[in-house]
Amino acid sequence: LVASISMQEPDTADQSVYLYSRCADYHKDFSIIGSMVIDGREIETAPDTRKGYFAANANRCVIGIASDEKVKDYIKDNAGCFFRQFILVSDRVLPRTFYLHGKVERRAIGRMANDKLYYIETRQKETMWDFADALREYGFVDAIYITGGSDYCFYRTADGVRHDISDPSRYPHKYPGQVPWVIFRKK
């Protein structure tokens, strides 16, 4: 699959889309929180200290942890996409502090030792700590948070059948402003 970020929610009938989800957080005025690049173009964002990131260009997607913006700059120079998010697991270790509290549905993109990326969601409401600890226990080496835990999205199996995640009656989303979506399409 090839990843991109779009400010437009994809159509559920688009057979090229194999997974999509919200990705970066935003303020009430819809300004994006943390660094973001779409198709090599840096989006104006509100500053933040999130160290987790998702980066993609051409046929490669990675997640990682970095305080600097070297990966973002590389992605910008190579027409890729990039967003920042909270760290859940880094090198099999949980962060000292979690910035989101309470129990809600949680989602993540995680990497296992085989370097494959996985999209993970809870079946019920969890705290950030419990979610991160479960990811570590399942064997995830690294994981970053994905916002919108109860928002509708979908994935397709290899045979092209769409499987809804959350309530399909919530599609399309009706936000008063634009929000970013990470979209994985068939090559």
Coordinates of N, CA, C and O in Angstrom, one line a residue:
L1 N 0.8 -1.2 0.0 CA 0.0 0.0 0.0 C 0.9 1.2 0.0 O 2.0 1.2 0.5
V2 N 0.3 2.3 -0.5 CA 1.0 3.6 -0.5 C 0.2 4.6 0.3 O -1.0 4.7 0.2
A3 N 0.9 5.3 1.2 CA 0.3 6.2 2.2 C 0.3 7.6 1.7 O 1.3 8.1 1.0
S4 N -0.7 8.4 2.0 CA -0.8 9.8 1.8 C -1.6 10.4 2.9 O -2.3 9.8 3.6
I5 N -1.5 11.8 2.9 CA -2.4 12.5 3.9 C -3.2 13.4 3.0 O -2.8 14.0 2.1
S6 N -4.5 13.5 3.4 CA -5.4 14.4 2.6 C -6.3 15.1 3.6 O -6.6 14.6 4.7
M7 N -6.7 16.3 3.2 CA -7.7 17.1 4.0 C -9.1 16.8 3.6 O -10.0 17.3 4.1
Q8 N -9.2 15.8 2.6 CA -10.5 15.4 2.2 C -10.8 13.9 2.6 O -9.9 13.1 2.3
E9 N -11.9 13.6 3.2 CA -12.2 12.3 3.6 C -12.5 11.5 2.3 O -13.2 11.9 1.4
P10 N -11.9 10.3 2.2 CA -12.1 9.5 0.9 C -13.5 8.9 0.9 O -14.2 8.8 1.9
D11 N -13.9 8.6 -0.3 CA -15.3 8.0 -0.6 C -15.2 6.6 -0.2 O -14.3 5.9 -0.6
T12 N -16.2 6.1 0.4 CA -16.3 4.6 0.8 C -16.4 3.7 -0.4 O -16.0 2.6 -0.4
A13 N -16.8 4.3 -1.6 CA -16.8 3.5 -2.8 C -15.5 3.5 -3.6 O -15.4 2.7 -4.6
D14 N -14.5 4.2 -3.1 CA -13.2 4.3 -3.8 C -12.5 3.0 -3.5 O -11.9 2.7 -2.5
Q15 N -12.4 2.1 -4.5 CA -11.8 0.8 -4.4 C -10.3 0.8 -4.2 O -9.7 -0.2 -3.8
S16 N -9.7 1.9 -4.5 CA -8.2 2.0 -4.3 C -7.9 2.2 -2.8 O -6.7 2.0 -2.4
V17 N -8.8 2.7 -2.0 CA -8.6 2.9 -0.6 C -8.7 1.6 0.2 O -9.7 1.0 0.2
Y18 N -7.6 1.2 0.9 CA -7.6 0.0 1.7 C -7.6 0.3 3.2 O -7.9 -0.6 3.9
L19 N -7.3 1.5 3.6 CA -7.5 1.9 5.0 C -7.4 3.4 5.0 O -6.6 4.0 4.3
Y20 N -8.2 4.0 5.9 CA -8.1 5.4 6.1 C -8.5 5.7 7.6 O -9.3 4.9 8.1
S21 N -8.0 6.8 8.1 CA -8.2 7.1 9.5 C -7.8 8.6 9.7 O -7.0 9.1 9.0
R22 N -8.4 9.2 10.7 CA -7.8 10.5 11.1 C -6.4 10.3 11.6 O -6.0 9.2 11.9
C23 N -5.6 11.3 11.5 CA -4.2 11.1 11.9 C -3.7 12.1 12.9 O -3.3 11.8 14.0
A24 N -3.7 13.4 12.6 CA -3.2 14.4 13.5 C -4.3 15.1 14.2 O -5.4 15.2 13.7
D25 N -4.0 15.6 15.4 CA -5.0 16.4 16.2 C -5.0 17.8 15.7 O -4.2 18.3 15.0
Y26 N -6.0 18.5 16.2 CA -6.2 19.9 15.8 C -6.9 20.6 16.9 O -7.6 20.0 17.8
H27 N -6.8 22.0 16.9 CA -7.4 22.8 17.9 C -8.9 23.1 17.5 O -9.3 22.7 16.4
K28 N -9.6 23.8 18.3 CA -11.0 24.1 18.0 C -11.1 24.9 16.7 O -12.2 24.8 16.0
D29 N -10.1 25.7 16.4 CA -10.1 26.5 15.2 C -9.6 25.7 13.9 O -9.5 26.2 12.9
F30 N -9.4 24.4 14.1 CA -9.0 23.5 13.1 C -7.5 23.7 12.7 O -7.1 23.1 11.6
S31 N -6.7 24.4 13.5 CA -5.3 24.5 13.2 C -4.7 23.1 13.6 O -5.0 22.6 14.7
I32 N -3.8 22.6 12.8 CA -3.2 21.3 13.1 C -2.2 21.4 14.2 O -1.4 22.4 14.2
I33 N -2.1 20.4 15.0 CA -1.2 20.4 16.2 C 0.0 19.5 15.7 O -0.1 18.4 15.4
G34 N 1.2 20.1 15.8 CA 2.4 19.4 15.4 C 2.7 19.5 13.9 O 1.9 19.9 13.1
S35 N 3.9 19.2 13.6 CA 4.4 19.3 12.2 C 3.6 18.4 11.2 O 3.2 17.3 11.6
M36 N 3.3 18.9 10.0 CA 2.6 18.2 9.0 C 3.1 18.5 7.6 O 3.3 19.7 7.3
V37 N 3.3 17.5 6.8 CA 3.7 17.7 5.4 C 2.7 16.9 4.5 O 2.4 15.7 4.8
I38 N 2.1 17.5 3.5 CA 1.3 16.8 2.5 C 1.8 17.0 1.1 O 2.0 18.1 0.7
D39 N 2.2 15.9 0.5 CA 2.7 15.9 -0.9 C 3.9 16.8 -1.0 O 4.0 17.6 -1.9
G40 N 4.8 16.8 0.0 CA 6.0 17.7 0.0 C 5.7 19.1 0.4 O 6.7 19.9 0.5
R41 N 4.5 19.5 0.7 CA 4.2 20.9 1.1 C 3.9 20.9 2.6 O 3.1 20.2 3.1
E42 N 4.7 21.7 3.3 CA 4.6 21.9 4.7 C 3.3 22.7 5.0 O 3.1 23.7 4.5
I43 N 2.5 22.2 5.9 CA 1.3 22.8 6.3 C 1.5 23.6 7.6 O 2.2 23.2 8.5
E44 N 1.0 24.8 7.6 CA 1.1 25.7 8.8 C 0.4 25.0 10.0 O -0.7 24.6 9.9
T45 N 1.1 24.8 11.1 CA 0.6 24.1 12.2 C 0.9 24.9 13.5 O 1.8 25.8 13.5
A46 N 0.2 24.5 14.5 CA 0.5 25.0 15.9 C 1.6 24.3 16.5 O 1.7 23.0 16.4
P47 N 2.6 25.0 17.1 CA 3.7 24.3 17.7 C 3.3 23.2 18.8 O 2.3 23.4 19.4
D48 N 4.1 22.2 18.9 CA 3.8 21.2 19.9 C 5.0 20.4 20.2 O 6.0 20.5 19.4
T49 N 5.0 19.6 21.2 CA 6.2 18.9 21.6 C 6.1 17.4 21.4 O 6.9 16.6 21.9
R50 N 5.2 17.0 20.5 CA 5.0 15.6 20.3 C 6.2 15.1 19.5 O 6.6 15.6 18.5
K51 N 6.7 13.9 20.0 CA 8.0 13.4 19.4 C 7.7 12.2 18.4 O 8.6 11.8 17.7
G52 N 6.5 11.6 18.5 CA 6.2 10.5 17.6 C 5.9 11.0 16.2 O 5.4 12.1 16.1
Y53 N 6.3 10.2 15.2 CA 5.9 10.7 13.8 C 5.6 9.5 12.9 O 6.0 8.4 13.2
F54 N 4.9 9.8 11.9 CA 4.6 8.9 10.8 C 5.1 9.6 9.5 O 4.9 10.8 9.3
A55 N 5.9 8.9 8.7 CA 6.5 9.5 7.5 C 6.3 8.5 6.3 O 6.5 7.3 6.5
A56 N 6.0 9.0 5.2 CA 5.9 8.2 4.0 C 6.3 9.0 2.7 O 6.0 10.1 2.6
N57 N 7.0 8.3 1.9 CA 7.2 8.8 0.5 C 7.4 7.6 -0.4 O 7.9 6.5 0.0
A58 N 7.0 7.7 -1.6 CA 7.1 6.6 -2.6 C 6.4 5.4 -2.1 O 5.2 5.5 -1.7
N59 N 7.1 4.3 -1.9 CA 6.5 3.1 -1.4 C 6.9 2.7 0.0 O 6.8 1.6 0.4
R60 N 7.3 3.6 0.8 CA 7.8 3.3 2.1 C 7.1 4.2 3.2 O 7.0 5.4 3.0
C61 N 6.7 3.5 4.3 CA 6.1 4.2 5.4 C 6.9 3.8 6.7 O 7.2 2.6 6.8
V62 N 7.1 4.7 7.5 CA 7.8 4.4 8.8 C 7.1 5.2 9.9 O 6.5 6.3 9.7
I63 N 7.3 4.7 11.1 CA 7.0 5.5 12.3 C 8.3 5.6 13.1 O 9.2 4.8 13.0
G64 N 8.4 6.6 13.9 CA 9.6 6.8 14.7 C 9.4 7.9 15.8 O 8.3 8.4 16.0
I65 N 10.5 8.1 16.5 CA 10.6 9.1 17.5 C 11.8 10.0 17.3 O 12.9 9.5 17.0
A66 N 11.5 11.3 17.3 CA 12.6 12.3 17.1 C 12.2 13.6 17.6 O 11.0 14.0 17.4
S67 N 13.1 14.3 18.3 CA 12.8 15.7 18.7 C 13.0 16.7 17.6 O 12.4 17.7 17.6
D68 N 14.0 16.4 16.7 CA 14.3 17.3 15.7 C 13.4 17.1 14.5 O 12.5 16.2 14.5
E69 N 13.6 17.9 13.4 CA 12.7 17.9 12.3 C 13.4 17.3 11.0 O 13.0 17.6 9.9
K70 N 14.5 16.6 11.2 CA 15.3 16.0 10.0 C 14.4 15.1 9.2 O 14.5 15.2 7.9
V71 N 13.6 14.3 9.7 CA 12.8 13.4 8.9 C 11.7 14.2 8.2 O 11.5 14.0 7.0
K72 N 11.1 15.1 8.9 CA 10.1 16.0 8.3 C 10.7 16.7 7.1 O 10.1 16.8 6.0
D73 N 11.9 17.3 7.3 CA 12.6 18.0 6.2 C 12.9 17.1 5.0 O 12.7 17.5 3.8
Y74 N 13.3 15.9 5.3 CA 13.6 14.9 4.2 C 12.3 14.6 3.4 O 12.3 14.6 2.2
I75 N 11.2 14.4 4.2 CA 9.9 14.1 3.5 C 9.5 15.3 2.7 O 9.0 15.1 1.6
K76 N 9.7 16.5 3.2 CA 9.3 17.7 2.5 C 10.1 17.8 1.2 O 9.5 18.0 0.1
D77 N 11.4 17.5 1.2 CA 12.2 17.6 0.0 C 11.9 16.5 -1.0 O 12.3 16.6 -2.1
N78 N 11.3 15.4 -0.5 CA 11.0 14.2 -1.4 C 9.5 14.0 -1.7 O 9.1 12.9 -1.9
A79 N 8.7 15.1 -1.6 CA 7.3 15.0 -1.9 C 6.5 14.0 -1.2 O 5.6 13.4 -1.7
G80 N 6.8 13.7 0.1 CA 6.1 12.7 0.9 C 5.1 13.4 1.8 O 4.7 14.5 1.7
C81 N 4.7 12.6 2.8 CA 3.8 13.1 3.9 C 4.3 12.7 5.2 O 5.1 11.8 5.4
F82 N 3.9 13.5 6.2 CA 4.5 13.5 7.6 C 3.5 14.1 8.5 O 2.8 15.1 8.2
F83 N 3.3 13.4 9.7 CA 2.6 14.1 10.8 C 3.2 13.6 12.1 O 3.8 12.6 12.2
R84 N 2.9 14.4 13.2 CA 3.4 14.1 14.5 C 2.2 13.6 15.4 O 1.1 14.0 15.2
Q85 N 2.6 12.7 16.3 CA 1.6 12.2 17.3 C 2.3 11.8 18.6 O 3.5 11.9 18.7
F86 N 1.5 11.5 19.6 CA 2.0 11.0 20.8 C 2.7 9.7 20.7 O 2.3 8.8 20.0
I87 N 3.8 9.5 21.5 CA 4.5 8.2 21.6 C 3.7 7.3 22.6 O 3.3 7.7 23.6
L88 N 3.5 6.0 22.1 CA 2.9 5.0 23.0 C 4.0 4.0 23.5 O 4.0 3.6 24.6
V89 N 4.8 3.6 22.5 CA 5.9 2.7 22.8 C 7.1 3.1 22.0 O 6.9 3.4 20.8
S90 N 8.3 3.1 22.6 CA 9.5 3.5 21.9 C 10.6 2.5 22.3 O 11.0 2.4 23.5
D91 N 11.0 1.7 21.3 CA 12.0 0.7 21.6 C 11.6 -0.2 22.8 O 12.4 -0.5 23.7
R92 N 10.3 -0.6 22.7 CA 9.7 -1.6 23.7 C 9.6 -0.9 25.1 O 9.3 -1.6 26.1
V93 N 9.7 0.4 25.2 CA 9.6 1.1 26.5 C 8.4 2.1 26.4 O 8.2 2.8 25.4
L94 N 7.6 2.2 27.5 CA 6.6 3.2 27.6 C 7.1 4.5 28.0 O 8.1 4.6 28.7
P95 N 6.5 5.6 27.5 CA 7.0 6.9 28.0 C 6.7 7.1 29.5 O 5.8 6.5 30.0
R96 N 7.4 8.1 30.1 CA 7.2 8.3 31.5 C 5.8 9.0 31.7 O 5.2 8.8 32.8
T97 N 5.4 9.8 30.8 CA 4.2 10.6 30.9 C 3.2 10.4 29.8 O 3.7 10.4 28.6
F98 N 2.0 10.3 30.0 CA 0.9 10.3 29.0 C 0.1 11.6 29.2 O -0.2 11.9 30.3
Y99 N -0.1 12.2 28.0 CA -0.8 13.5 28.1 C -2.3 13.5 27.9 O -3.0 14.5 28.1
L100 N -2.8 12.3 27.5 CA -4.3 12.2 27.4 C -4.7 11.3 28.5 O -4.1 10.3 28.8
H101 N -5.8 11.6 29.2 CA -6.3 10.9 30.3 C -7.7 10.4 30.1 O -8.4 10.9 29.2
G102 N -8.2 9.6 31.0 CA -9.6 9.1 30.9 C -9.6 7.8 30.0 O -8.6 7.4 29.4
K103 N -10.8 7.2 29.9 CA -11.0 6.0 29.1 C -11.8 6.4 27.9 O -12.9 6.9 28.0
V104 N -11.2 6.1 26.7 CA -11.9 6.3 25.5 C -11.4 5.2 24.5 O -10.4 4.5 24.8
E105 N -12.1 5.0 23.4 CA -11.6 4.1 22.4 C -10.2 4.6 21.9 O -10.0 5.8 21.7
R106 N -9.3 3.8 21.7 CA -7.9 4.2 21.3 C -7.5 3.5 20.0 O -7.9 2.4 19.7
R107 N -6.6 4.2 19.3 CA -6.1 3.6 18.0 C -4.6 4.0 18.0 O -4.1 4.9 18.6
A108 N -3.9 3.2 17.2 CA -2.4 3.4 17.1 C -1.9 2.8 15.7 O -2.6 2.0 15.1
I109 N -0.8 3.2 15.3 CA 0.0 2.6 14.3 C 1.3 2.1 15.0 O 2.0 2.8 15.7
G110 N 1.5 0.8 14.9 CA 2.6 0.2 15.6 C 3.5 -0.6 14.7 O 3.1 -1.1 13.6
R111 N 4.8 -0.8 15.1 CA 5.8 -1.6 14.4 C 6.2 -2.7 15.2 O 6.6 -2.5 16.4
M112 N 6.2 -3.9 14.6 CA 6.8 -5.1 15.3 C 8.2 -5.3 14.8 O 8.7 -4.6 13.9
A113 N 8.9 -6.3 15.4 CA 10.3 -6.5 15.1 C 10.5 -6.9 13.6 O 11.6 -6.7 13.1
N114 N 9.5 -7.3 12.9 CA 9.6 -7.7 11.5 C 9.5 -6.4 10.6 O 9.5 -6.5 9.4
D115 N 9.5 -5.2 11.2 CA 9.4 -3.9 10.5 C 8.1 -3.7 9.8 O 8.0 -2.8 9.0
K116 N 7.1 -4.6 10.0 CA 5.8 -4.3 9.4 C 5.0 -3.4 10.3 O 5.1 -3.4 11.5
L117 N 4.2 -2.5 9.7 CA 3.3 -1.6 10.4 C 1.9 -2.2 10.5 O 1.4 -2.8 9.6
Y118 N 1.3 -1.9 11.6 CA 0.0 -2.4 11.9 C -0.9 -1.3 12.4 O -0.4 -0.4 13.2
Y119 N -2.2 -1.3 12.1 CA -3.2 -0.4 12.6 C -3.9 -1.1 13.7 O -4.5 -2.2 13.4
I120 N -4.0 -0.5 14.8 CA -4.5 -1.2 16.0 C -5.6 -0.3 16.6 O -5.5 0.9 16.7
E121 N -6.7 -1.0 17.1 CA -7.8 -0.2 17.8 C -8.3 -1.1 18.9 O -8.3 -2.3 18.8
T122 N -8.7 -0.4 20.0 CA -9.3 -1.1 21.1 C -10.8 -1.5 20.8 O -11.4 -0.8 20.0
R123 N -11.2 -2.5 21.5 CA -12.6 -2.9 21.3 C -13.5 -2.1 22.4 O -14.7 -2.0 22.2
Q124 N -12.9 -1.7 23.4 CA -13.6 -0.9 24.4 C -12.7 0.2 24.9 O -11.6 0.4 24.4
K125 N -13.2 1.0 25.7 CA -12.5 2.2 26.2 C -11.4 1.8 27.1 O -11.5 0.9 27.9
E126 N -10.2 2.5 26.9 CA -9.0 2.2 27.6 C -8.3 3.5 28.0 O -8.4 4.5 27.3
T127 N -7.5 3.4 29.1 CA -6.6 4.6 29.3 C -5.4 4.5 28.4 O -5.1 3.4 27.8
M128 N -4.7 5.6 28.2 CA -3.5 5.6 27.3 C -2.5 4.6 27.9 O -1.9 3.8 27.1
W129 N -2.3 4.6 29.2 CA -1.3 3.7 29.8 C -1.6 2.2 29.5 O -0.8 1.4 29.1
D130 N -2.9 1.8 29.8 CA -3.3 0.4 29.6 C -3.1 0.0 28.1 O -2.7 -1.1 27.8
F131 N -3.5 1.0 27.2 CA -3.4 0.7 25.8 C -1.9 0.5 25.4 O -1.5 -0.5 24.7
A132 N -1.1 1.4 25.8 CA 0.4 1.3 25.5 C 1.0 0.1 26.1 O 1.8 -0.6 25.4
D133 N 0.6 -0.2 27.3 CA 1.2 -1.4 28.0 C 0.7 -2.7 27.2 O 1.5 -3.6 27.0
A134 N -0.5 -2.7 26.8 CA -1.0 -3.9 26.0 C -0.2 -4.0 24.7 O 0.2 -5.1 24.3
L135 N 0.0 -2.9 24.0 CA 0.8 -2.9 22.8 C 2.2 -3.5 23.0 O 2.7 -4.3 22.2
R136 N 2.8 -3.0 24.1 CA 4.2 -3.6 24.4 C 4.1 -5.1 24.7 O 4.9 -5.8 24.2
E137 N 3.1 -5.5 25.5 CA 3.0 -6.9 25.8 C 2.7 -7.8 24.5 O 3.1 -8.9 24.5
Y138 N 2.0 -7.2 23.5 CA 1.8 -8.0 22.3 C 3.0 -8.0 21.4 O 3.0 -8.7 20.4
G139 N 4.0 -7.3 21.7 CA 5.3 -7.4 21.0 C 5.6 -6.2 20.1 O 6.5 -6.2 19.2
F140 N 4.8 -5.1 20.2 CA 5.2 -3.9 19.4 C 6.4 -3.2 19.9 O 6.6 -3.0 21.1
V141 N 7.3 -3.0 19.0 CA 8.6 -2.3 19.3 C 8.4 -0.8 19.5 O 8.9 -0.2 20.4
D142 N 7.6 -0.2 18.5 CA 7.3 1.2 18.5 C 5.8 1.3 18.2 O 5.3 0.5 17.5
A143 N 5.2 2.4 18.7 CA 3.8 2.7 18.4 C 3.6 4.1 18.7 O 4.1 4.7 19.6
I144 N 2.8 4.7 17.8 CA 2.3 6.1 18.0 C 0.8 6.1 18.0 O 0.1 5.3 17.4
Y145 N 0.3 7.1 18.7 CA -1.2 7.3 18.9 C -1.8 7.7 17.6 O -1.2 8.5 16.8
I146 N -3.0 7.3 17.4 CA -3.8 7.8 16.2 C -5.1 8.4 16.9 O -5.8 7.7 17.6
T147 N -5.4 9.6 16.6 CA -6.6 10.3 17.1 C -7.9 9.8 16.5 O -7.9 9.1 15.5
G148 N -9.0 10.1 17.1 CA -10.3 9.7 16.6 C -10.7 8.3 16.8 O -11.3 7.7 16.0
G149 N -10.5 7.8 18.0 CA -10.8 6.4 18.4 C -12.2 5.9 18.1 O -12.3 4.7 17.9
S150 N -13.2 6.8 18.2 CA -14.5 6.3 17.9 C -15.1 6.7 16.5 O -16.2 6.5 16.1
D151 N -14.2 7.5 15.8 CA -14.6 8.0 14.5 C -14.8 6.8 13.5 O -14.0 5.9 13.5
Y152 N -15.7 7.0 12.5 CA -15.8 6.0 11.5 C -14.6 6.0 10.5 O -14.1 7.1 10.2
C153 N -14.2 4.8 10.1 CA -13.2 4.7 9.1 C -13.4 3.2 8.6 O -14.3 2.5 9.0
F154 N -12.6 2.8 7.6 CA -12.7 1.4 7.1 C -11.4 0.9 6.6 O -10.4 1.6 6.5
Y155 N -11.4 -0.4 6.5 CA -10.2 -1.1 5.8 C -10.8 -2.1 4.8 O -12.0 -2.5 4.9
R156 N -10.0 -2.5 3.9 CA -10.4 -3.5 2.9 C -9.5 -4.7 3.1 O -8.3 -4.5 3.3
T157 N -10.0 -5.9 2.9 CA -9.2 -7.1 2.9 C -8.6 -7.2 1.5 O -9.0 -6.5 0.5
A158 N -7.7 -8.1 1.3 CA -7.0 -8.3 0.0 C -8.0 -8.6 -1.1 O -7.7 -8.2 -2.3
D159 N -9.1 -9.1 -0.8 CA -10.1 -9.4 -1.9 C -11.0 -8.2 -2.2 O -11.9 -8.2 -3.0
G160 N -10.7 -7.0 -1.6 CA -11.3 -5.8 -1.9 C -12.6 -5.5 -1.1 O -13.3 -4.5 -1.3
V161 N -13.0 -6.4 -0.2 CA -14.2 -6.2 0.6 C -14.0 -5.2 1.7 O -13.0 -5.3 2.5
R162 N -14.8 -4.2 1.8 CA -14.7 -3.1 2.8 C -15.3 -3.6 4.1 O -16.3 -4.3 4.2
H163 N -14.5 -3.3 5.2 CA -15.0 -3.6 6.6 C -15.0 -2.3 7.4 O -14.0 -1.6 7.5
D164 N -16.2 -2.0 7.9 CA -16.3 -0.8 8.6 C -15.7 -0.9 10.0 O -15.8 -1.9 10.7
I165 N -15.1 0.3 10.4 CA -14.6 0.4 11.8 C -15.4 1.5 12.4 O -15.5 2.6 11.9
S166 N -16.1 1.2 13.4 CA -17.0 2.1 14.1 C -18.4 2.1 13.3 O -18.6 1.3 12.5
D167 N -19.1 3.2 13.6 CA -20.5 3.2 13.1 C -20.6 3.9 11.7 O -20.3 5.1 11.6
P168 N -20.9 3.2 10.7 CA -21.0 3.7 9.3 C -22.0 4.8 9.1 O -21.9 5.6 8.2
S169 N -23.0 5.0 10.0 CA -23.9 6.1 9.9 C -23.3 7.4 10.2 O -23.8 8.5 9.9
R170 N -22.0 7.4 10.7 CA -21.3 8.6 11.0 C -20.5 9.1 9.7 O -19.8 10.1 9.8
Y171 N -20.7 8.4 8.6 CA -20.0 8.8 7.4 C -20.9 9.5 6.5 O -22.1 9.1 6.4
P172 N -20.5 10.6 5.8 CA -19.2 11.3 6.0 C -19.3 12.1 7.3 O -20.3 12.5 7.8
H173 N -18.0 12.4 7.8 CA -17.9 13.2 9.0 C -18.4 14.7 8.6 O -18.2 15.1 7.5
K174 N -19.0 15.3 9.6 CA -19.5 16.6 9.4 C -18.7 17.6 10.3 O -19.3 18.2 11.2
Y175 N -17.5 17.8 10.0 CA -16.7 18.8 10.8 C -16.9 20.2 10.1 O -16.9 20.3 8.9
P176 N -16.9 21.3 10.9 CA -17.1 22.6 10.4 C -15.8 23.1 9.7 O -15.8 24.1 9.0
G177 N -14.7 22.4 9.8 CA -13.4 22.7 9.2 C -12.8 21.5 8.6 O -13.3 20.4 8.8
Q178 N -11.6 21.6 8.0 CA -11.0 20.5 7.4 C -10.1 19.8 8.5 O -9.5 20.4 9.3
V179 N -10.1 18.4 8.4 CA -9.2 17.6 9.3 C -8.4 16.7 8.5 O -8.8 16.3 7.3
P180 N -7.2 16.3 8.9 CA -6.3 15.5 8.2 C -6.6 14.0 8.3 O -6.9 13.5 9.4
W181 N -6.5 13.3 7.2 CA -6.8 11.8 7.1 C -5.5 11.2 6.5 O -5.0 11.6 5.5
V182 N -5.1 10.1 7.1 CA -4.0 9.3 6.5 C -4.8 8.2 5.7 O -5.7 7.6 6.2
I183 N -4.3 8.0 4.5 CA -5.0 7.2 3.5 C -4.0 6.2 2.9 O -3.0 6.6 2.4
F184 N -4.3 4.9 3.0 CA -3.5 3.9 2.4 C -4.2 3.3 1.2 O -5.3 2.8 1.3
R185 N -3.6 3.5 0.0 CA -4.2 3.0 -1.2 C -3.3 1.9 -1.8 O -2.1 1.8 -1.6
K186 N -4.0 1.1 -2.7 CA -3.4 0.0 -3.4 C -2.4 0.7 -4.4 O -2.7 1.7 -5.0
K187 N -1.2 0.1 -4.5 CA -0.2 0.6 -5.5 C -0.7 0.5 -6.9 O -1.4 -0.4 -7.3

